[in-house]
Coordinates of C-alpha atoms in Angstrom, one line a residue:
Chain A
M1 CA 49.5 20.8 -14.1
Q2 CA 48.4 19.0 -11.0
H3 CA 52.0 18.1 -10.4
A4 CA 53.1 21.7 -10.6
A5 CA 50.4 22.6 -8.1
A6 CA 51.6 19.9 -5.8
M7 CA 55.1 21.3 -6.0
T8 CA 54.2 24.9 -5.1
E9 CA 51.8 23.9 -2.3
Q10 CA 53.9 21.0 -1.0
N11 CA 53.5 21.8 2.6
E12 CA 49.8 22.7 2.6
T13 CA 47.7 20.4 4.7
I14 CA 44.5 19.4 2.8
V15 CA 43.1 16.7 5.1
V16 CA 42.9 17.3 8.8
A17 CA 41.5 14.7 11.1
E18 CA 41.7 15.4 14.9
H19 CA 40.8 13.2 17.8
L20 CA 38.3 11.1 15.9
N21 CA 36.2 8.7 18.0
K22 CA 33.7 6.2 16.6
A23 CA 32.1 3.2 18.1
F24 CA 29.7 0.8 16.4
P25 CA 26.8 -0.8 18.4
G26 CA 28.2 -3.7 20.3
P27 CA 30.0 -1.7 21.4
V28 CA 33.0 -2.0 19.0
V29 CA 35.5 0.7 19.1
A30 CA 36.4 1.6 15.5
L31 CA 38.3 4.8 16.0
D32 CA 40.0 5.7 19.3
D33 CA 41.3 9.3 19.5
F34 CA 42.7 8.9 16.0
S35 CA 44.4 11.9 14.4
V36 CA 46.2 12.3 11.1
Q37 CA 46.9 14.9 8.5
V38 CA 47.5 14.7 4.8
K39 CA 49.4 17.2 2.8
R40 CA 48.5 18.2 -0.7
G41 CA 50.0 15.8 -3.3
E42 CA 50.9 13.3 -0.6
V43 CA 50.1 9.5 -0.8
L44 CA 49.2 8.3 2.7
V45 CA 49.0 4.5 3.1
L46 CA 47.0 3.0 6.0
I47 CA 47.8 -0.5 7.0
G48 CA 46.9 -2.7 9.9
P49 CA 45.1 -5.9 10.8
S50 CA 41.5 -6.3 9.8
G51 CA 39.1 -4.6 12.1
S52 CA 41.7 -2.0 13.0
G53 CA 39.5 0.9 11.8
K54 CA 41.3 1.7 8.5
S55 CA 38.2 1.5 6.3
T56 CA 36.1 3.2 8.9
F57 CA 38.5 6.1 9.0
L58 CA 38.4 6.4 5.2
R59 CA 34.6 6.3 5.2
C60 CA 34.4 9.0 7.8
L61 CA 36.5 11.3 5.7
N62 CA 33.7 11.7 3.2
G63 CA 30.8 11.3 5.6
L64 CA 29.7 7.8 4.7
E65 CA 30.1 7.1 8.4
A66 CA 29.4 9.7 11.1
I67 CA 32.0 10.3 13.7
D68 CA 31.0 10.3 17.4
S69 CA 33.4 13.1 18.2
G70 CA 36.4 14.8 16.7
R71 CA 37.0 17.1 13.8
I72 CA 37.4 16.6 10.1
V73 CA 38.4 19.4 7.8
I74 CA 39.0 18.9 4.1
D75 CA 40.5 21.7 2.1
G76 CA 39.2 24.2 4.6
V77 CA 35.7 22.9 4.7
P78 CA 34.6 21.3 8.0
L79 CA 32.7 18.0 7.7
D80 CA 29.8 18.7 10.1
D81 CA 26.0 18.4 10.3
N82 CA 25.7 21.0 7.6
E83 CA 24.3 19.2 4.6
S84 CA 25.8 21.6 2.0
N85 CA 29.2 21.2 3.6
R86 CA 28.9 17.5 3.4
L87 CA 27.9 17.6 -0.3
A88 CA 30.7 20.0 -1.0
I89 CA 33.3 17.7 0.6
R90 CA 31.9 14.7 -1.3
R91 CA 32.3 16.5 -4.5
E92 CA 35.9 17.2 -3.8
V93 CA 36.8 13.7 -2.5
G94 CA 36.7 10.7 -4.8
M95 CA 36.3 7.2 -3.4
V96 CA 37.1 3.8 -4.8
F97 CA 35.5 0.8 -3.1
Q98 CA 36.6 -2.7 -2.6
S99 CA 33.5 -4.0 -4.4
F100 CA 33.6 -1.4 -7.3
N101 CA 29.9 -0.4 -6.8
L102 CA 29.4 0.5 -10.5
F103 CA 25.9 1.2 -11.5
P104 CA 24.8 -2.0 -13.2
H105 CA 22.0 -0.4 -15.2
L106 CA 24.2 2.2 -16.8
S107 CA 26.9 1.8 -19.5
V108 CA 30.5 2.6 -18.7
L109 CA 29.9 6.0 -20.4
D110 CA 26.8 6.8 -18.3
N111 CA 28.5 5.6 -15.1
I112 CA 31.2 8.2 -15.5
N113 CA 29.0 10.9 -17.0
L114 CA 26.3 10.7 -14.3
A115 CA 27.9 12.8 -11.6
Q116 CA 29.5 15.2 -14.0
C117 CA 26.1 16.1 -15.3
L118 CA 24.2 16.1 -12.0
V119 CA 26.9 17.5 -9.7
R120 CA 29.0 19.7 -12.0
G121 CA 26.1 20.7 -14.3
K122 CA 28.0 19.7 -17.4
S123 CA 26.2 19.0 -20.7
K124 CA 26.2 15.5 -21.9
F125 CA 28.6 16.5 -24.7
E126 CA 31.1 18.1 -22.3
A127 CA 30.9 15.2 -19.9
T128 CA 31.4 12.6 -22.6
E129 CA 34.6 14.5 -23.7
T130 CA 36.0 14.2 -20.1
T131 CA 34.9 10.6 -19.9
G132 CA 36.6 9.7 -23.1
A133 CA 39.9 11.2 -21.8
L134 CA 39.5 9.4 -18.5
L135 CA 38.8 6.0 -20.1
H136 CA 41.9 6.6 -22.3
K137 CA 43.9 7.2 -19.1
V138 CA 42.8 3.9 -17.5
G139 CA 43.2 2.1 -20.8
L140 CA 39.5 1.2 -21.4
Q141 CA 38.5 3.5 -24.3
E142 CA 37.1 0.7 -26.3
K143 CA 34.8 -0.3 -23.4
M144 CA 32.9 3.0 -23.4
H145 CA 29.6 1.5 -24.4
A146 CA 29.9 -1.8 -22.5
F147 CA 27.9 -2.5 -19.3
P148 CA 29.6 -3.3 -16.0
D149 CA 28.6 -7.0 -16.1
E150 CA 30.5 -7.4 -19.4
L151 CA 33.8 -6.3 -17.8
S152 CA 36.4 -8.2 -15.7
G153 CA 36.9 -7.2 -12.1
G154 CA 40.0 -5.3 -13.0
Q155 CA 38.3 -3.4 -15.8
Q156 CA 35.4 -2.6 -13.5
Q157 CA 37.7 -1.2 -10.9
R158 CA 39.5 0.9 -13.5
V159 CA 36.1 2.3 -14.6
A160 CA 35.3 3.0 -10.9
I161 CA 38.5 5.0 -10.6
A162 CA 37.7 6.9 -13.8
R163 CA 34.2 7.6 -12.4
A164 CA 35.7 9.0 -9.1
L165 CA 38.2 11.1 -11.1
A166 CA 35.5 12.6 -13.3
L167 CA 34.7 15.2 -10.7
Q168 CA 38.3 16.2 -10.6
P169 CA 38.6 15.6 -6.9
K170 CA 41.3 17.1 -4.7
V171 CA 41.6 13.9 -2.7
M172 CA 41.2 10.3 -3.7
L173 CA 40.3 7.6 -1.1
F174 CA 41.1 3.9 -2.0
D175 CA 39.3 1.4 0.3
E176 CA 41.1 -1.9 -0.4
A177 CA 40.7 -1.3 -4.1
T178 CA 42.4 -4.5 -5.1
S179 CA 41.2 -6.9 -2.4
A180 CA 38.3 -8.3 -4.4
L181 CA 40.3 -8.9 -7.5
D182 CA 41.8 -12.0 -8.9
P183 CA 45.6 -11.9 -8.6
E184 CA 46.2 -11.4 -12.3
M185 CA 44.1 -8.3 -12.3
I186 CA 45.7 -6.5 -9.4
G187 CA 48.5 -5.2 -11.4
E188 CA 46.4 -3.2 -13.9
V189 CA 44.6 -1.4 -11.1
L190 CA 47.8 -0.7 -9.2
D191 CA 49.3 0.7 -12.4
V192 CA 46.5 3.3 -12.7
M193 CA 46.9 4.2 -9.0
R194 CA 50.6 4.6 -9.5
T195 CA 50.1 6.9 -12.4
L196 CA 47.7 9.0 -10.3
A197 CA 50.3 9.3 -7.5
Q198 CA 53.0 10.3 -10.0
E199 CA 50.7 13.1 -11.3
G200 CA 50.5 14.5 -7.8
M201 CA 47.1 13.4 -6.7
T202 CA 46.5 13.5 -3.0
M203 CA 45.7 9.9 -2.0
V204 CA 44.7 8.1 1.1
V205 CA 45.1 4.4 0.5
V206 CA 44.0 1.4 2.6
T207 CA 45.8 -1.6 1.1
H208 CA 47.3 -5.0 1.9
E209 CA 49.7 -4.6 -1.1
M210 CA 52.9 -3.9 0.8
G211 CA 55.0 -3.7 -2.4
F212 CA 52.7 -1.0 -3.6
A213 CA 52.7 0.8 -0.3
R214 CA 56.5 0.8 -0.2
E215 CA 56.9 2.0 -3.8
V216 CA 54.1 4.6 -4.0
G217 CA 53.4 5.7 -0.4
D218 CA 55.0 8.9 1.0
R219 CA 54.0 8.1 4.5
V220 CA 52.6 5.1 6.2
V221 CA 50.2 4.9 9.2
F222 CA 49.9 1.7 11.1
M223 CA 46.6 1.3 13.0
E224 CA 45.3 -1.2 15.5
A225 CA 42.1 -1.2 17.4
G226 CA 41.2 2.2 16.2
R227 CA 44.4 3.8 17.4
L228 CA 47.4 5.1 15.6
V229 CA 50.3 2.9 16.5
E230 CA 53.0 4.2 14.3
E231 CA 53.3 6.9 11.7
A232 CA 56.5 7.3 9.6
K233 CA 58.0 8.1 6.2
T234 CA 57.6 5.0 4.0
A235 CA 61.3 4.0 4.0
D236 CA 61.6 4.5 7.7
F237 CA 58.4 2.6 8.4
F238 CA 59.5 -0.5 6.5
L239 CA 63.2 -0.4 7.4
R240 CA 63.3 1.0 10.9
P241 CA 59.9 0.5 12.6
I242 CA 60.0 1.8 16.1
Q243 CA 57.0 0.1 17.8
E244 CA 57.3 -3.6 18.7
R245 CA 53.7 -4.1 17.5
T246 CA 54.6 -2.7 14.1
R247 CA 57.6 -5.0 13.8
E248 CA 55.5 -8.0 14.7
F249 CA 52.9 -7.1 12.1
L250 CA 55.5 -6.6 9.4
R251 CA 57.1 -9.9 10.2
Q252 CA 53.8 -11.6 9.8
I253 CA 53.0 -10.1 6.4
L254 CA 56.4 -9.7 4.7
Chain B
M1 CA 17.5 -41.2 -27.5
R2 CA 17.1 -38.1 -25.5
T3 CA 14.9 -36.5 -28.2
F4 CA 12.8 -39.7 -28.2
A5 CA 12.3 -39.5 -24.5
A6 CA 11.5 -35.8 -24.7
S7 CA 8.9 -36.3 -27.4
L8 CA 7.4 -39.1 -25.4
T9 CA 7.1 -36.7 -22.4
T10 CA 5.5 -34.1 -24.6
L11 CA 3.0 -36.7 -26.0
R12 CA 2.1 -37.7 -22.4
D13 CA 1.6 -34.1 -21.4
L14 CA -0.6 -33.5 -24.5
V15 CA -2.8 -36.5 -23.7
C16 CA -3.2 -35.3 -20.0
F17 CA -4.0 -31.8 -21.2
G18 CA -6.6 -33.2 -23.6
L19 CA -8.2 -35.4 -21.0
T20 CA -8.4 -32.7 -18.4
G21 CA -10.0 -30.3 -21.0
F22 CA -12.5 -33.0 -22.0
A23 CA -13.3 -33.8 -18.3
L24 CA -14.0 -30.1 -17.7
V25 CA -16.4 -29.7 -20.6
W26 CA -18.1 -32.9 -19.6
L27 CA -18.6 -31.7 -16.0
V28 CA -20.0 -28.4 -17.1
Q29 CA -22.3 -30.1 -19.5
R30 CA -23.4 -32.5 -16.8
G31 CA -24.0 -29.7 -14.4
A32 CA -26.2 -27.9 -16.9
E33 CA -28.2 -31.1 -17.6
Q34 CA -28.8 -31.7 -13.9
L35 CA -30.1 -28.2 -13.5
G36 CA -32.3 -28.7 -16.6
Y37 CA -30.3 -25.8 -18.2
T38 CA -30.8 -25.1 -21.8
W39 CA -28.0 -23.3 -23.6
H40 CA -28.8 -20.2 -25.6
W41 CA -25.5 -19.3 -27.2
R42 CA -27.3 -17.7 -30.1
Q43 CA -28.5 -14.8 -28.0
L44 CA -25.1 -14.1 -26.7
P45 CA -23.6 -11.9 -29.5
R46 CA -26.2 -9.3 -28.9
A47 CA -24.9 -8.8 -25.4
L48 CA -21.5 -8.1 -26.9
F49 CA -22.4 -6.0 -30.0
T50 CA -25.0 -5.5 -32.7
V51 CA -24.6 -4.3 -36.2
S52 CA -27.4 -2.0 -37.3
E53 CA -27.3 -0.5 -40.8
G54 CA -23.7 -1.6 -41.3
A55 CA -22.6 0.3 -38.2
F56 CA -21.0 -1.4 -35.2
V57 CA -22.9 -0.8 -32.0
P58 CA -21.3 -2.1 -28.8
G59 CA -23.5 -4.1 -26.6
P60 CA -23.7 -3.8 -22.8
L61 CA -20.8 -6.2 -22.2
L62 CA -18.4 -4.2 -24.4
K63 CA -19.6 -1.0 -22.8
G64 CA -19.0 -2.5 -19.4
L65 CA -15.5 -3.7 -20.5
A66 CA -14.7 -0.1 -21.5
V67 CA -15.7 1.1 -18.0
T68 CA -13.6 -1.6 -16.4
V69 CA -10.6 -0.8 -18.5
E70 CA -11.0 2.9 -17.8
I71 CA -11.3 2.5 -14.0
T72 CA -8.5 0.0 -14.0
L73 CA -6.1 2.1 -15.9
I74 CA -6.6 5.2 -13.8
S75 CA -6.4 3.2 -10.6
L76 CA -3.3 1.5 -11.8
V77 CA -1.5 4.9 -12.3
L78 CA -2.8 6.3 -9.0
A79 CA -2.0 3.1 -7.1
A80 CA 1.6 3.1 -8.4
L81 CA 2.0 6.8 -7.4
I82 CA 0.5 6.2 -4.0
G83 CA 2.5 3.1 -3.5
L84 CA 5.8 4.7 -4.5
A85 CA 5.1 7.8 -2.3
T86 CA 4.2 5.5 0.7
A87 CA 7.3 3.4 0.2
L88 CA 9.5 6.5 0.1
L89 CA 7.8 7.9 3.2
R90 CA 8.4 4.7 5.0
L91 CA 12.1 4.7 4.1
S92 CA 12.5 8.4 4.8
G93 CA 14.1 10.0 7.9
S94 CA 10.8 11.8 8.8
F95 CA 9.2 10.2 11.9
V96 CA 5.8 11.7 11.1
G97 CA 6.1 10.6 7.5
R98 CA 6.9 7.0 8.5
C99 CA 4.0 7.0 11.0
L100 CA 1.5 8.3 8.4
A101 CA 2.6 5.7 5.9
R102 CA 2.3 2.9 8.5
V103 CA -1.2 3.9 9.6
Y104 CA -2.4 4.1 6.0
L105 CA -0.8 0.8 5.1
E106 CA -2.1 -1.1 8.1
S107 CA -5.7 0.2 8.0
I108 CA -6.0 -0.6 4.3
R109 CA -4.4 -4.0 4.4
N110 CA -6.4 -5.1 7.4
T111 CA -9.9 -4.3 6.3
P112 CA -11.8 -5.9 3.4
L113 CA -11.9 -4.0 0.1
L114 CA -15.7 -4.3 0.0
V115 CA -16.0 -2.5 3.3
Q116 CA -13.6 0.2 2.1
I117 CA -15.7 0.7 -1.0
F118 CA -18.9 1.0 1.1
F119 CA -17.2 3.3 3.5
L120 CA -16.0 5.6 0.8
Y121 CA -19.3 5.5 -1.1
F122 CA -21.7 6.0 1.8
V123 CA -19.5 8.1 4.2
M124 CA -16.8 9.9 2.3
A125 CA -18.4 10.4 -1.1
P126 CA -21.3 12.7 0.2
I127 CA -18.8 14.8 2.2
F128 CA -16.5 15.4 -0.8
D129 CA -19.2 15.3 -3.4
L130 CA -17.6 12.4 -5.3
G131 CA -19.3 10.6 -8.1
R132 CA -19.7 6.8 -8.2
T133 CA -16.8 6.3 -10.7
A134 CA -14.5 8.6 -8.8
T135 CA -15.3 6.8 -5.6
A136 CA -14.6 3.4 -7.3
V137 CA -11.3 4.7 -8.6
L138 CA -10.3 6.1 -5.3
A139 CA -11.2 2.9 -3.4
L140 CA -9.2 0.7 -5.8
S141 CA -6.2 3.1 -5.9
L142 CA -6.0 3.3 -2.1
F143 CA -6.4 -0.5 -1.7
E144 CA -3.9 -1.6 -4.4
G145 CA -1.5 1.3 -3.5
A146 CA -1.0 -0.1 0.0
Y147 CA 0.1 -3.5 -1.4
A148 CA 2.2 -1.8 -4.2
S149 CA 4.0 0.3 -1.5
E150 CA 5.2 -2.9 0.2
I151 CA 6.4 -4.2 -3.2
F152 CA 8.3 -0.9 -3.9
R153 CA 9.7 -0.9 -0.5
S154 CA 11.2 -4.3 -0.7
G155 CA 12.5 -3.5 -4.2
I156 CA 14.3 -0.4 -2.9
A157 CA 15.6 -2.2 0.1
S158 CA 17.0 -5.0 -2.1
I159 CA 19.4 -2.5 -3.7
G160 CA 22.7 -3.0 -2.0
R161 CA 24.2 -0.4 0.3
G162 CA 27.2 -0.1 -2.0
Q163 CA 25.0 1.6 -4.6
W164 CA 24.0 4.3 -2.2
E165 CA 27.6 4.8 -1.0
A166 CA 28.7 5.1 -4.6
C167 CA 26.1 7.8 -5.2
Y168 CA 27.0 9.7 -2.0
S169 CA 30.7 9.5 -2.6
L170 CA 30.0 11.2 -6.0
G171 CA 28.2 14.0 -4.2
L172 CA 24.7 13.0 -5.4
S173 CA 21.8 14.1 -3.2
R174 CA 19.3 11.6 -1.9
V175 CA 16.7 12.6 -4.5
Q176 CA 19.3 12.3 -7.3
S177 CA 20.4 8.9 -6.1
Y178 CA 16.8 7.7 -5.9
R179 CA 16.0 9.0 -9.4
R180 CA 19.0 8.0 -11.3
V181 CA 20.4 4.9 -9.6
I182 CA 18.2 3.3 -7.0
L183 CA 14.7 3.5 -8.5
P184 CA 15.7 2.4 -12.0
Q185 CA 17.2 -0.8 -10.6
A186 CA 14.4 -1.3 -8.0
L187 CA 11.6 -0.9 -10.5
R188 CA 13.1 -3.4 -12.8
R189 CA 13.3 -5.9 -9.9
V190 CA 9.8 -5.5 -8.7
L191 CA 8.2 -5.6 -12.2
P192 CA 7.0 -9.3 -11.7
P193 CA 5.3 -8.8 -8.3
L194 CA 3.9 -5.4 -9.5
T195 CA 2.4 -7.2 -12.5
S196 CA 0.5 -9.6 -10.3
Q197 CA -0.7 -6.7 -8.2
A198 CA -2.0 -5.1 -11.4
V199 CA -3.7 -8.4 -12.3
S200 CA -5.3 -8.3 -8.8
L201 CA -6.5 -4.8 -9.5
I202 CA -8.3 -5.8 -12.6
K203 CA -10.0 -8.6 -10.8
D204 CA -10.8 -6.6 -7.7
S205 CA -12.4 -3.9 -10.0
A206 CA -15.4 -6.3 -10.3
L207 CA -16.3 -5.2 -6.7
V208 CA -17.2 -1.7 -7.8
S209 CA -20.3 -3.2 -9.3
T210 CA -21.6 -3.2 -5.7
I211 CA -21.9 0.6 -5.8
A212 CA -23.7 0.5 -9.2
V213 CA -20.8 1.4 -11.4
Y214 CA -21.6 -0.1 -14.7
D215 CA -18.5 -2.0 -15.2
L216 CA -18.2 -5.4 -16.9
T217 CA -19.5 -7.3 -13.9
M218 CA -22.4 -4.9 -13.3
E219 CA -23.5 -5.2 -16.9
A220 CA -23.3 -8.9 -16.7
R221 CA -25.5 -9.0 -13.6
T222 CA -28.0 -6.9 -15.4
I223 CA -28.1 -9.1 -18.5
V224 CA -28.4 -12.2 -16.4
A225 CA -31.3 -10.7 -14.4
D226 CA -33.0 -9.9 -17.7
T227 CA -32.3 -13.0 -19.7
F228 CA -31.4 -15.8 -17.3
L229 CA -28.4 -16.6 -19.6
T230 CA -26.4 -17.3 -16.4
F231 CA -23.9 -19.9 -17.7
E232 CA -23.2 -18.2 -21.1
I233 CA -22.8 -14.7 -19.8
W234 CA -20.5 -15.6 -16.8
F235 CA -18.4 -17.8 -19.1
V236 CA -17.9 -15.0 -21.5
V237 CA -17.3 -12.4 -18.8
A238 CA -14.6 -14.7 -17.2
A239 CA -13.0 -15.1 -20.7
I240 CA -13.0 -11.3 -21.1
Y241 CA -11.3 -10.8 -17.7
L242 CA -8.8 -13.5 -18.6
A243 CA -8.0 -11.9 -21.9
L244 CA -7.5 -8.6 -20.1
T245 CA -5.1 -10.0 -17.5
L246 CA -3.2 -12.1 -20.0
T247 CA -2.6 -9.0 -22.2
L248 CA -1.3 -7.2 -19.2
S249 CA 1.1 -10.0 -18.3
A250 CA 2.3 -10.2 -21.8
L251 CA 3.0 -6.4 -21.8
A252 CA 5.0 -6.8 -18.5
N253 CA 7.0 -9.7 -20.0
A254 CA 7.8 -7.6 -23.0
L255 CA 9.0 -4.8 -20.7
E256 CA 11.2 -7.2 -18.7
R257 CA 12.8 -8.4 -21.9
R258 CA 13.3 -4.8 -23.0
Y259 CA 15.4 -4.1 -19.9
P260 CA 17.4 -7.3 -19.3
R261 CA 20.4 -5.5 -17.8
I262 CA 19.4 -5.4 -14.1
A263 CA 18.4 -8.6 -12.5

């Protein structure tokens, strides 16, 4: 269904970020006049050296970090000082963190149920139904009653993805979702992300997994020092990079 | 071999323990002798309870214990509420709220409890028409609440930023995040220091005897004044306080074991 929606609205822009500026005390420039747009159903991959502002940009998109200036609009809702707008955007934007951030005092079931009940006003029964389906999707149905500290890193991250999906978000943000994982667990998380992309989920992905970026990404943005250095379709980006800086970076990591 | 060494250590510990206990008893006995003190343990049960016509009649010490327990329990609940509210105010975005919390905290923590009790009793109680017991409860709650607030605050601050971010990214409000995610974890973490604060509260409650609240200590002072059973009464009173605080600690331990998930 999501896939069909993606087909019909293929050219509709869902994430607009214009002229974003952000500095951290120091001062460290995290975003420098950074603009990018994401279309519905598109997978946008952000790459760049560490400290280039990729994660900061992601965290600005759902208001975890405030921008100094610029404009963010998600599915028609502007992210501004209005608290209800901010909550509305967070409800439509799911986020997956590098360090999972599961709630350690809650079971897997309650981790995924919590926001459904609090934010969507579902009954526990309805929420549990959704949670069951999501756990099936990420292949962890048998872990429903386990606690986070009983799971491997890969399993925890898959639960975190299910938790973010539970609100049926319009956009999913992945902030180095596999960077904290042991190598043998990266695959299982990437598989889930790949499936999501195939289903037509709009995704903004910060990753160091170039193989994954190449295979799943529709478009790649290369950032450095808070600036957009190069933006291109995935195939072009990896095969025919235009900027010298991009070529140098790709030489280093490939 | 290891077990032999271990049992040898245990044996040594037991001997040390026995010797220390023996020395303590001997010292007390010697102190009493030097004072020319004669022990009258036989009169003591009457201070605790009497049995008249087969019915159990609590003596002054047990009545005092009831008052102590009552005052302590109410103050415990109030202190926890005040402490939590103060901690949340101090962590809030409101400047006035933070200032208020800070002023309360510093003024309470930097003055003696005894002075606070007198202040409330002689200055505030007439204004607000408070009884002695109410004044005592108020003084204890305000005093322990200030310390509890610092415990709560450190507990809340110890929860990683990632937990907040996970809440926010799911669209939870600040209140929802506190209630369902942050506080449950923070409370579990601060249970041990909170327990010692509660133990302090029980002990500090003895000070309310200074405004003639008939708690355990006040009853003891009255009996000692009447009967001169100084050693016996104070030993028994100390034992009762000890029993009270140990019970509390045991309850807290049980609670900690009940919720092992969050460390």
